[in-house]
Coordinates of C-alpha atoms in Angstrom, one line a residue:
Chain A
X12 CA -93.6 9.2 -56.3
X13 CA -92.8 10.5 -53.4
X14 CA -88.7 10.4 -54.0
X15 CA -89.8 11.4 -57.6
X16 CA -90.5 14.6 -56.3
X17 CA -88.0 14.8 -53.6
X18 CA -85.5 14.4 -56.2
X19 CA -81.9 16.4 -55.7
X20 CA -81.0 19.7 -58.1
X21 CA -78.2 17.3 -59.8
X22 CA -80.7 14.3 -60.6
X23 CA -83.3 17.1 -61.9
X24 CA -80.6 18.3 -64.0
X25 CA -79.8 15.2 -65.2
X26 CA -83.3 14.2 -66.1
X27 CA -83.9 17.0 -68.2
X28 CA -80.3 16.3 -70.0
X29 CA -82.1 15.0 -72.8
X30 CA -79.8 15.5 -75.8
X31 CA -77.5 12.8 -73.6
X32 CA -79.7 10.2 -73.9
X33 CA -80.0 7.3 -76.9
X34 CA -83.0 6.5 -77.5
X35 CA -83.5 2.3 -77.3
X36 CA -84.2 2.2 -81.5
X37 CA -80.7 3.6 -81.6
X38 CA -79.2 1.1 -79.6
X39 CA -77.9 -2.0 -80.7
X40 CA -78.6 -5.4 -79.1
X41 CA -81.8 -4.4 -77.8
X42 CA -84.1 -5.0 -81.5
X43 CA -85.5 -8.4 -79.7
X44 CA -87.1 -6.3 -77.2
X45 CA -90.6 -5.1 -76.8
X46 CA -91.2 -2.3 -74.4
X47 CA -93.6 -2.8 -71.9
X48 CA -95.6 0.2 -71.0
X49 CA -96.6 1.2 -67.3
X50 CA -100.2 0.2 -66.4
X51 CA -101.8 2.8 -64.6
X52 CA -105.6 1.2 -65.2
X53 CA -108.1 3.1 -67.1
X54 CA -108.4 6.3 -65.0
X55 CA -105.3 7.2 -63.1
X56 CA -105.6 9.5 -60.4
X57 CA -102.7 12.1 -60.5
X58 CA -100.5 10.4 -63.1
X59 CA -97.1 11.5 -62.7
X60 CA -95.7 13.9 -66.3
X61 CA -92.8 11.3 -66.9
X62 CA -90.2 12.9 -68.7
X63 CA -90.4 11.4 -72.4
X64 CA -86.8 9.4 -71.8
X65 CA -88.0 8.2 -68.1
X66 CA -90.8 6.0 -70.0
X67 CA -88.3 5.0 -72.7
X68 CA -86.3 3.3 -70.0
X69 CA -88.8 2.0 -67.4
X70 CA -90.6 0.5 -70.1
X71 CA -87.6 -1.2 -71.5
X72 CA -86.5 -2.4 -67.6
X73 CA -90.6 -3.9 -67.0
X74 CA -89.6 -6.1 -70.4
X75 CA -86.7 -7.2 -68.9
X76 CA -88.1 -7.6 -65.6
X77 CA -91.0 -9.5 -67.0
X78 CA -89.3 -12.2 -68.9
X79 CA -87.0 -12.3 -65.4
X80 CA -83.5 -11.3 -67.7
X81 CA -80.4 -11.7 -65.8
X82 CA -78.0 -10.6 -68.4
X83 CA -74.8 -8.0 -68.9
X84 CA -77.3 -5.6 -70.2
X85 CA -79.9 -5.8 -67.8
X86 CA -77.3 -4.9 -65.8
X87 CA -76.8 -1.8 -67.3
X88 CA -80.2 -1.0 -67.7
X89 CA -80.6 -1.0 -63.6
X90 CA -77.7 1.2 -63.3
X91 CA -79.6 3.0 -65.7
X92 CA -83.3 3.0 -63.7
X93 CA -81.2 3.7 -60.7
X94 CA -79.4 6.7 -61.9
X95 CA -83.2 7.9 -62.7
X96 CA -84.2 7.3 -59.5
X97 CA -82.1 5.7 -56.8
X98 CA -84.8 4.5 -54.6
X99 CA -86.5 2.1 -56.7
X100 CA -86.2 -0.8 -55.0
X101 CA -86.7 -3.3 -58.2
X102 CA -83.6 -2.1 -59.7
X103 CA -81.9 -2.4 -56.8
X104 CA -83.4 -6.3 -56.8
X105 CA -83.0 -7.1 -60.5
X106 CA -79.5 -5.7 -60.4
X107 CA -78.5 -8.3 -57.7
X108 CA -80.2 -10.8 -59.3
X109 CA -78.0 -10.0 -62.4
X110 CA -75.0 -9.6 -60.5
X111 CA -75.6 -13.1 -58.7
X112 CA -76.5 -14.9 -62.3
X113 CA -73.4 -13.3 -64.3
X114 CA -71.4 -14.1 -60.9
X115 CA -69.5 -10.5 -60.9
X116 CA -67.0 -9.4 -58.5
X117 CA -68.9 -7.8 -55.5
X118 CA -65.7 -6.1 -54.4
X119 CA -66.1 -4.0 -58.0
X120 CA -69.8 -3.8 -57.0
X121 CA -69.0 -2.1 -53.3
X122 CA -66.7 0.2 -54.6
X123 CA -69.2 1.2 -57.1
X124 CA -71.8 1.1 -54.3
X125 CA -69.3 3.8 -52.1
X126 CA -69.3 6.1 -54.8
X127 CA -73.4 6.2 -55.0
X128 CA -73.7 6.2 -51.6
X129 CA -71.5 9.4 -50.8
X130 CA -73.6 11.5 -53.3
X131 CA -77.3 9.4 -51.5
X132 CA -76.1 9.1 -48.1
X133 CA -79.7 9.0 -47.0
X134 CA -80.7 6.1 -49.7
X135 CA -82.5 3.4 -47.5
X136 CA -82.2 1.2 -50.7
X137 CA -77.9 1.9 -51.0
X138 CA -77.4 0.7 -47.7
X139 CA -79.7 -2.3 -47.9
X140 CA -77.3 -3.0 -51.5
X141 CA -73.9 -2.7 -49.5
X142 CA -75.4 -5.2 -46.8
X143 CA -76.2 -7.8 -49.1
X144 CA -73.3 -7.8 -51.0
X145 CA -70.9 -8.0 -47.6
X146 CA -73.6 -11.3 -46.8
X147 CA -72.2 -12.7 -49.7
X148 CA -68.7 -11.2 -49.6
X149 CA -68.8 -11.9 -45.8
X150 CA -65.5 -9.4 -45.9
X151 CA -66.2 -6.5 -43.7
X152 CA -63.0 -5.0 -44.1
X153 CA -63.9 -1.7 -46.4
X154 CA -67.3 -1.7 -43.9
X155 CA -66.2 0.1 -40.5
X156 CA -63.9 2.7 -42.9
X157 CA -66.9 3.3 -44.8
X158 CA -69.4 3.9 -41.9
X159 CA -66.4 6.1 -40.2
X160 CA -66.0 8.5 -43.4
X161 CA -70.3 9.1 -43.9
X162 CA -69.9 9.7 -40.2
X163 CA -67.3 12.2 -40.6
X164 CA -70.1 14.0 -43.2
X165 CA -73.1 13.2 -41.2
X166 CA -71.9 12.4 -37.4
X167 CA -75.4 11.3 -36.9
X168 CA -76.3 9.6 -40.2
X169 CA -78.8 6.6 -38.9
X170 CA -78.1 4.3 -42.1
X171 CA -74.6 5.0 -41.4
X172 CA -74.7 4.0 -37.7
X173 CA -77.5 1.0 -38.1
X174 CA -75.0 -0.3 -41.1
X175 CA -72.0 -0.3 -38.7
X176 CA -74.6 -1.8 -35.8
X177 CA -75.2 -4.7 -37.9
X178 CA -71.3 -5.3 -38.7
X179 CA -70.2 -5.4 -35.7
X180 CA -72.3 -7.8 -34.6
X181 CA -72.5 -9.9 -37.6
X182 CA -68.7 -10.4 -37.9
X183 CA -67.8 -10.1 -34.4
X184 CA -65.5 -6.7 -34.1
X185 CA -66.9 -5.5 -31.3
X186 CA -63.1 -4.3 -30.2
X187 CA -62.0 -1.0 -30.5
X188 CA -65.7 0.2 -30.7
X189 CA -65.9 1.6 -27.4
X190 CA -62.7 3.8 -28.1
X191 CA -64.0 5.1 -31.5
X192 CA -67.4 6.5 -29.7
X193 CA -65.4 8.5 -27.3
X194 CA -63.3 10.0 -30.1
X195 CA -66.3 11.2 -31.5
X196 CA -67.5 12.6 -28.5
X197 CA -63.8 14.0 -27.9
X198 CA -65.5 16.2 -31.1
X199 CA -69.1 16.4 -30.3
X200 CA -70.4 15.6 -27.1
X201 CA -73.5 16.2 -27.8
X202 CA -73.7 13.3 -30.8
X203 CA -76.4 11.1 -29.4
X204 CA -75.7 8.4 -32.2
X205 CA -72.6 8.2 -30.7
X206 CA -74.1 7.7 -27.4
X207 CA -76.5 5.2 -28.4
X208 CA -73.7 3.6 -30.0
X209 CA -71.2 3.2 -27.1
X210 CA -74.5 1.7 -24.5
X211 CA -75.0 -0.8 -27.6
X212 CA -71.7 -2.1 -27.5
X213 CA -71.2 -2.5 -23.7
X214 CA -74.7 -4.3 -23.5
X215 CA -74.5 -6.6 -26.5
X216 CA -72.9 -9.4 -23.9
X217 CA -75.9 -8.9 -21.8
X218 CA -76.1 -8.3 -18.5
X219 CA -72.7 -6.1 -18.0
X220 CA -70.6 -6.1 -15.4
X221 CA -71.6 -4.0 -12.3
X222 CA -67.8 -2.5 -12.5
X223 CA -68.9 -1.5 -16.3
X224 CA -72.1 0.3 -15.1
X225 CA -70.0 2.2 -12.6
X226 CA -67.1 3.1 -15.1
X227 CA -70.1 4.2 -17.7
X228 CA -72.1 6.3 -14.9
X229 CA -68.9 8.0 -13.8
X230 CA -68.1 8.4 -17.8
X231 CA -71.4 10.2 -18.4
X232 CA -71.0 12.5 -14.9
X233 CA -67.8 14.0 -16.2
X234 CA -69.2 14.8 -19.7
X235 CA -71.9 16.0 -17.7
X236 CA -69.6 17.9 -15.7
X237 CA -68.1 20.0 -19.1
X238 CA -71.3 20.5 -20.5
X239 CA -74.6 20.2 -18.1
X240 CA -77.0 20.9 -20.2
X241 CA -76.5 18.0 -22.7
X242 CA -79.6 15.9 -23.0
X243 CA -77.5 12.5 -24.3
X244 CA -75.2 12.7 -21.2
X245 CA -77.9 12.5 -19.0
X246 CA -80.2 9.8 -21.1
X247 CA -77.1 7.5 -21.2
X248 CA -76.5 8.1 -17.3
X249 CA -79.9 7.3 -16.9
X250 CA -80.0 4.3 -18.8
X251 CA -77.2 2.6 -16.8
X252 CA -79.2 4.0 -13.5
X253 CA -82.0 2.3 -14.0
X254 CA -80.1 -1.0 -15.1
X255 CA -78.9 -1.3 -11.2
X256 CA -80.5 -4.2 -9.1
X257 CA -81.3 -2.5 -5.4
X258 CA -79.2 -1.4 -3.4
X259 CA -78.3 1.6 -5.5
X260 CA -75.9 4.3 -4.5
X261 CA -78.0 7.3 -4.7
X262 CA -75.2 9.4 -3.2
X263 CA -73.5 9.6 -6.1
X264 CA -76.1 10.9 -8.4
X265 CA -77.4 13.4 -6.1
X266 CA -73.9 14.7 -5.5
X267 CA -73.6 15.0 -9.4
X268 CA -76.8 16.9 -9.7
X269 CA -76.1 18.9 -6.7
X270 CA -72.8 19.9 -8.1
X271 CA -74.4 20.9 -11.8
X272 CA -77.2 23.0 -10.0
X273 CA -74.9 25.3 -7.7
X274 CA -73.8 26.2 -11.4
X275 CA -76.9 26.0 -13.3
X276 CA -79.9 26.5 -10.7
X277 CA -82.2 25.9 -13.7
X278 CA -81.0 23.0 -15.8
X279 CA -83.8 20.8 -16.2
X280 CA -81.7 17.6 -16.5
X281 CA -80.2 17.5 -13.5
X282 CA -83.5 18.9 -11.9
X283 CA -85.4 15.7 -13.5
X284 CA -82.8 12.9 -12.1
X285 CA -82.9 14.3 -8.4
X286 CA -86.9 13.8 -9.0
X287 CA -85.8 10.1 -9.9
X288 CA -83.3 9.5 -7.4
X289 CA -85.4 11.2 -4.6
X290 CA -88.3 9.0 -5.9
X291 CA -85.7 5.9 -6.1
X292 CA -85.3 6.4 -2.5
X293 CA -88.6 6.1 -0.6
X294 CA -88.3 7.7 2.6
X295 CA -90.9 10.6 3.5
X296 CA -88.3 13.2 3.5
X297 CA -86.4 12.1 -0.3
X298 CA -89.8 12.2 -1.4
X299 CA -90.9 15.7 -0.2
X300 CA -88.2 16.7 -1.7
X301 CA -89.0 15.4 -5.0
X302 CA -92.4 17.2 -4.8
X303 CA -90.4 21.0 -4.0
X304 CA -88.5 20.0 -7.3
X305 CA -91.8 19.0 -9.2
X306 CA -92.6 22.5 -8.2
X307 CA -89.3 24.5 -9.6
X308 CA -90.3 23.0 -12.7
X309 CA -93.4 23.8 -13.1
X310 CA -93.1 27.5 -11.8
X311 CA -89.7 28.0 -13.7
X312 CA -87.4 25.5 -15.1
X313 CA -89.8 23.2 -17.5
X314 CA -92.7 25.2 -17.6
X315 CA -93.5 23.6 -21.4
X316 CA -93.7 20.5 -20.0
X317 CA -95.6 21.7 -16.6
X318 CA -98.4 19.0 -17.6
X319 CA -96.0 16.0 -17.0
X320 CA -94.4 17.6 -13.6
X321 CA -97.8 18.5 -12.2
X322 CA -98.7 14.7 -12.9
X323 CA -95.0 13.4 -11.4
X324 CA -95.8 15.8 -8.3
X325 CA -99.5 14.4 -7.8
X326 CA -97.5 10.9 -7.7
X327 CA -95.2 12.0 -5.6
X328 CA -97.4 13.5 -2.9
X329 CA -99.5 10.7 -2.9
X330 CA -96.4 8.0 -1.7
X331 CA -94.8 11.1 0.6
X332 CA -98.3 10.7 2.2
X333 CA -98.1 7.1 2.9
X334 CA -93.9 6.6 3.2
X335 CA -92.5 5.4 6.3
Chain B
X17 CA -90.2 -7.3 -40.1
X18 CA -88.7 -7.1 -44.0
X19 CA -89.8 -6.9 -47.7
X20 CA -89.5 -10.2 -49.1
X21 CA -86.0 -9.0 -50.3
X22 CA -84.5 -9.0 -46.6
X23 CA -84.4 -5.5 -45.5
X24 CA -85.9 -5.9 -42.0
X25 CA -86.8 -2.5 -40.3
X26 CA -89.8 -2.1 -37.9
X27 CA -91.1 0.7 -40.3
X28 CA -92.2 -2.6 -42.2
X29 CA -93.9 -4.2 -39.0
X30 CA -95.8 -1.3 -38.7
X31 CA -96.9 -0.5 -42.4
X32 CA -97.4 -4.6 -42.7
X33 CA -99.8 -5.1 -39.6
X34 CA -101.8 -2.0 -40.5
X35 CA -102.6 -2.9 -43.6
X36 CA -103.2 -6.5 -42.6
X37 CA -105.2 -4.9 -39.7
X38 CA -107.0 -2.8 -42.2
X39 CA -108.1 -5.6 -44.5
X40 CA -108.8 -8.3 -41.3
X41 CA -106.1 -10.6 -42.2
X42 CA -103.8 -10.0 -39.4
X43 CA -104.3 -13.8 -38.9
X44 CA -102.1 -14.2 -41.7
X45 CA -98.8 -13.7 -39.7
X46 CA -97.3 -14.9 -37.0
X47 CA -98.4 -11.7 -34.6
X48 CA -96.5 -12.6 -31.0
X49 CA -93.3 -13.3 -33.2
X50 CA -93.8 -9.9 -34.6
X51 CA -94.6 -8.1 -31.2
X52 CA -91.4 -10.2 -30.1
X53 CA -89.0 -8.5 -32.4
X54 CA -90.9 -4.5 -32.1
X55 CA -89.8 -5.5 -28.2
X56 CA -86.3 -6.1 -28.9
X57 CA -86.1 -3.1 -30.7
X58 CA -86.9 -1.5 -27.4
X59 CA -83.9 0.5 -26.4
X60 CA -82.2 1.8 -22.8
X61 CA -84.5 5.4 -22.5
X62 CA -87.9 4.0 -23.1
X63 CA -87.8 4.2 -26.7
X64 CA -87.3 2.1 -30.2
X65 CA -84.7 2.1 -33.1
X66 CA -85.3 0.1 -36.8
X67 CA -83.7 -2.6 -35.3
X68 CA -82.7 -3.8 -32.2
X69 CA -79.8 -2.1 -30.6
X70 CA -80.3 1.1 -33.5
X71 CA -81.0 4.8 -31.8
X72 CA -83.9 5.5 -30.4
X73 CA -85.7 8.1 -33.2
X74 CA -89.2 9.6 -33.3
X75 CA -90.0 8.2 -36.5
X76 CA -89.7 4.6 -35.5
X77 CA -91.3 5.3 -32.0
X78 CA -94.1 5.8 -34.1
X79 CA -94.2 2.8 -35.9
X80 CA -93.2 0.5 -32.9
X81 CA -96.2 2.2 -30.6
X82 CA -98.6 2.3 -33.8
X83 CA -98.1 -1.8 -34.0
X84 CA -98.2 -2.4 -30.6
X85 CA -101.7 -0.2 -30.1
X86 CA -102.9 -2.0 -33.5
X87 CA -102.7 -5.7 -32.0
X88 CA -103.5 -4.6 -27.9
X89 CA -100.4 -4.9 -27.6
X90 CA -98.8 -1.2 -26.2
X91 CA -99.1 -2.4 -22.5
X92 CA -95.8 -3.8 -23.0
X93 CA -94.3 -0.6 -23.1
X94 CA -93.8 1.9 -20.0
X95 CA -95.8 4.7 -21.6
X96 CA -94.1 7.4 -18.7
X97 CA -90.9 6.6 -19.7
X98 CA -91.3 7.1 -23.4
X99 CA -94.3 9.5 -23.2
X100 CA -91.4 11.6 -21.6
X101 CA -88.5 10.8 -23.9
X102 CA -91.4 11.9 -26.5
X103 CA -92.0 15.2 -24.3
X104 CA -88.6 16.3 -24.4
X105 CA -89.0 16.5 -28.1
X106 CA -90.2 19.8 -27.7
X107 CA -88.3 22.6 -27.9
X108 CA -88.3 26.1 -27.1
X109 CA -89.7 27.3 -30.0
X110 CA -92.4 24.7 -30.1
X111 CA -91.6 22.3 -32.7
X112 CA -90.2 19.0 -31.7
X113 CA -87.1 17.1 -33.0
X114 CA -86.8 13.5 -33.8
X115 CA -83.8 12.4 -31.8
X116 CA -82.1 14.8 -28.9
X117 CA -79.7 17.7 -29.9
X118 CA -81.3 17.7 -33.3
X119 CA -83.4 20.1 -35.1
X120 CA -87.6 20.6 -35.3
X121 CA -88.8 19.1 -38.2
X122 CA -92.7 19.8 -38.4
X123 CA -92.9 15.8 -39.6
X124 CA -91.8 15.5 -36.1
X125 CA -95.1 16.6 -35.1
X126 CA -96.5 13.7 -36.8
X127 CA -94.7 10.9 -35.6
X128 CA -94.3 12.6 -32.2
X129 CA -97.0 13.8 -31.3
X130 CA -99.6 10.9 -33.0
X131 CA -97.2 8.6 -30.4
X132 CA -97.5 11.2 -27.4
X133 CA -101.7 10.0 -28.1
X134 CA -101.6 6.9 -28.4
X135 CA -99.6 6.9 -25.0
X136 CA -102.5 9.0 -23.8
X137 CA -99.5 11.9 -22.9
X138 CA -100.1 13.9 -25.0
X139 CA -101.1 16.7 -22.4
X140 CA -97.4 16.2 -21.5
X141 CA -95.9 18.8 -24.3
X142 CA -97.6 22.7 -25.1
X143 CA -99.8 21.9 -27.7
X144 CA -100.7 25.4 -28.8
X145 CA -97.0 26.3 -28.7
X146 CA -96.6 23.5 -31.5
X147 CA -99.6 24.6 -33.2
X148 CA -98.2 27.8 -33.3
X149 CA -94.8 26.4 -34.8
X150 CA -96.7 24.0 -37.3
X151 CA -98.5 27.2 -38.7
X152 CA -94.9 29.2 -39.0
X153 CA -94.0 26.4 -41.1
X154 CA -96.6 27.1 -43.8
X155 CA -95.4 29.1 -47.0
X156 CA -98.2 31.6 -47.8
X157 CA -97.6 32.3 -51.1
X158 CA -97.3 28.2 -52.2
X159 CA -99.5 27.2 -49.1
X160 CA -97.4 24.3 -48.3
X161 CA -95.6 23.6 -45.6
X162 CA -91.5 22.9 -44.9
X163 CA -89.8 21.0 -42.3
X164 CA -88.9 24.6 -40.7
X165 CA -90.3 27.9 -41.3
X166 CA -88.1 29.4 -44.3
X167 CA -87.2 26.1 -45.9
X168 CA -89.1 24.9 -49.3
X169 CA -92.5 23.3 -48.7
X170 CA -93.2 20.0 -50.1
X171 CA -95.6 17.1 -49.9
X172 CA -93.9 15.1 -47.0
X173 CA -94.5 17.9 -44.9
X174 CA -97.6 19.5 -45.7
X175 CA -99.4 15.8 -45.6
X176 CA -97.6 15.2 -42.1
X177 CA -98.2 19.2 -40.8
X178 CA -101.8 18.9 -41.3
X179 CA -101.4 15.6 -39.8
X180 CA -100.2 17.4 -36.7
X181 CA -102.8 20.2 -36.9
X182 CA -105.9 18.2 -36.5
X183 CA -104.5 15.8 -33.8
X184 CA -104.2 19.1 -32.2
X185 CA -107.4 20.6 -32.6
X186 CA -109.3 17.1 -32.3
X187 CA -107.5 16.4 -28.9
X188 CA -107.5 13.0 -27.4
X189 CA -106.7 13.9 -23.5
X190 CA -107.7 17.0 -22.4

């Protein structure tokens, strides 16, 4: 209903492009079939005003459906139901099911799949399609391309990123992964898919190195160091941070913040990782510290959020009181 | 989590143990295994992708904190850490994103802000200064609402604006 309504300008269009469509009397090889209507019980509630050629062809697909058809023009018919509405999940079904039974050539398919899915990049049910055809294929080689040119459109399309999640790890190409998410951030540093991306592939032969975590935290500072006031910089810094085992260096972050706030008195990330650090580090006087900061935020440089740093400098106090 | 046609996504663990949870037949699965995989999905700031490993977005917070809470199960998750990587959804003009460096989306203050609650956080963002976006979002001649003011209302985010509107006024932590 919902995707009904949602529906693109083009597929609108399309619907109401009447005069294109044969009605199913006209067609031949479908006489033996006997429409079945859509049962919405005997007092719908906000039935949908189906467009007179919509029912035509949803009521020829439930015949199919129902008598479980796997045949060259069922085929057709859930190109048909798809190109009504692409996120209809049954079509998507019955058409593999089709494909499967009439054993078709699922590289055909995937290239007919690529075309779709540029004009529906956002199509939960295209992406799910192009993922079980590569399990049977089991070919990934169109697959990283693919991901990489939606990407280009959409640098942070999530279907696009969780499709090329699931390659990677599926067929095992984890190389060269690492290099593509610094390209992208070459262009956009701020593309927290790519981010997420990059910790994903360094962590997926769990636990990494301690010489990776270090190479990835001084990675992050000097993004950090072009652009302080990006908010995936500092996530993916502090998600190898709090990886660490004790001792931690807290030197080094400090000395990164430090060096962002002679700059940018005010930037809130920087501000929000001394708090951890100083917090990380338990003595009386790193933790006093922490409070002053708690402080700055709340007067000035997080005041939305002054809720959440009054609560972080109640905490704060409280150890400060009882630290060594 | 999956349909029965493979697609596995924890939007579906969450949809399936509510309903379950709504008809008292959560016996009917296999609950720890289900909590098990919401966990794995559990990513390096706090918060949860569709699957494991996948980016951490407001939308599936929601459904990987809804299950949890459904089946007693949201101790598992530090609810300071991802109360604040919820928190920092907000931006300056009130309305909170889904992901960092994106855009407000008012379904954002949805699946953002029903998570801040369940966390009990959700003191931790300005709730009047979302209220006040929510209501910019409304179209007064259709009386819907968009995903940001000027853009075309529609269902999704009138149903999921209101959403946000009540949770505000009918405030679970003071």
């Amino acid at each position: 209903l919902l995707s009904l309504l949602a529906m693109e300008e083009e597929d609108r269009d399309s619907l109401e492009e009447e005069h294109e469509f044969v009605p199913f009397r006209e067609r031949s090889g479908w006489e033996d079939v006997v429409p079945v209507p859509q049962d919405d019980g005997p007092t719908p509630v906000v039935p949908i005003a189906y467009p007179p050629h919509f029912v035509e062809v949803m009521d020829y697909f439930r015949a199919l459906l129902s008598k479980d058809e796997r045949s060259e023009r069922g085929l057709a018919l859930s190109e048909e139901v798809i190109g009504l509405n692409a996120a209809n999940y049954t079509a998507w079904q019955f058409r593999r099911a089709c494909l499967y039974a009439l054993n078709k050539d699922l590289h055909e398919e995937l290239k007919w799949a690529s075309q779709i899915g540029k004009e529906n990049p956002k199509n939960y049910q295209i992406w799910h399609h192009r993922r079980a055809l590569v399990e049977k294929t089991r070919d990934p080689a169109q697959e990283l391309s693919f991901c990489a040119e939606m990407v280009e459109e959409d640098s942070k399309n999530y279907h696009a990123w969780s499709h090329r999640q699931w390659i990677v790890k599926e067929f095992d190409l984890w190389s060269g992964e690492v290099d593509y998410t610094e390209t992208l951030l070459e262009k956009d540093l701020r593309n927290n898919s790519a981010w997420n991306h990059r910790f994903y592939v360094l962590t997926h032969q769990y636990p990494p190195d301690e010489a990776v975590r270090k190479a990835e935290i001084a990675f992050a500072s000097r993004y950090i160091q072009r652009a302080p006031n990006n908010e995936s910089a500092w996530n993916y810094l502090k998600g190898w941070v709090r990886m660490a085992e004790s001792p931690r260096s807290y030197d080094t972050i400090q000395e990164l913040c430090n060096g962002v706030l002679q700059e940018y008195p005010d930037c809130r990330f920087a501000l929000s990782v001394l708090v951890d650090s100083f917090e990380g580090e338990h003595t009386k006087l790193s933790l006093e510290k922490a409070v002053e900061i708690c402080t700055h935020m709340v007067e000035r440089a997080d005041v939305m959020r002054a809720k959440y740093w009054n609560h972080r400098r109640q905490n704060l106090e409280e150890k400060a009181r009882v630290a060594p | 989590f999956g349909d029965k046609w493979g697609e596995v996504d924890t939007r579906f663990s969450y949809c399936a143990v509510h309903c379950l949870a709504l008809l008292h037949r959560l016996t009917a699965i296999d609950v720890a295994k289900a909590v098990e995989f919401v966990m794995k999905c559990q990513n390096f700031d706090g918060g949860f992708g569709c699957t494991p490993g996948a980016e951490t977005h407001g939308g599936q917070v929601f459904c990987c904190v809804g299950m949890l809470a459904i089946v007693g199960e949201l101790h598992r998750v530090n609810a300071d850490i991802l109360g604040w990587w919820l928190a920092e959804r907000q931006l300056p003009c009130g309305g909170l994103n889904g992901r960092p460096q994106k855009k407000e989306d008012v379904c954002y203050s949805w699946w953002v802000l029903a998570s801040l609650c369940a966390l009990g956080r959700d003191h931790w963002i300005d709730r009047e200064k979302l209220k006040s976006f929510i209501l910019s979002c409304q179209d007064t001649e259709s009386g819907g609402f968009s995903d940001r003011p000027g853009d075309m209302a529609d269902v999704f985010h009138t149903f999921f604006g209101i959403g946000g509107v009540f949770r505000i006024r009918g405030s679970c932590t003071t």
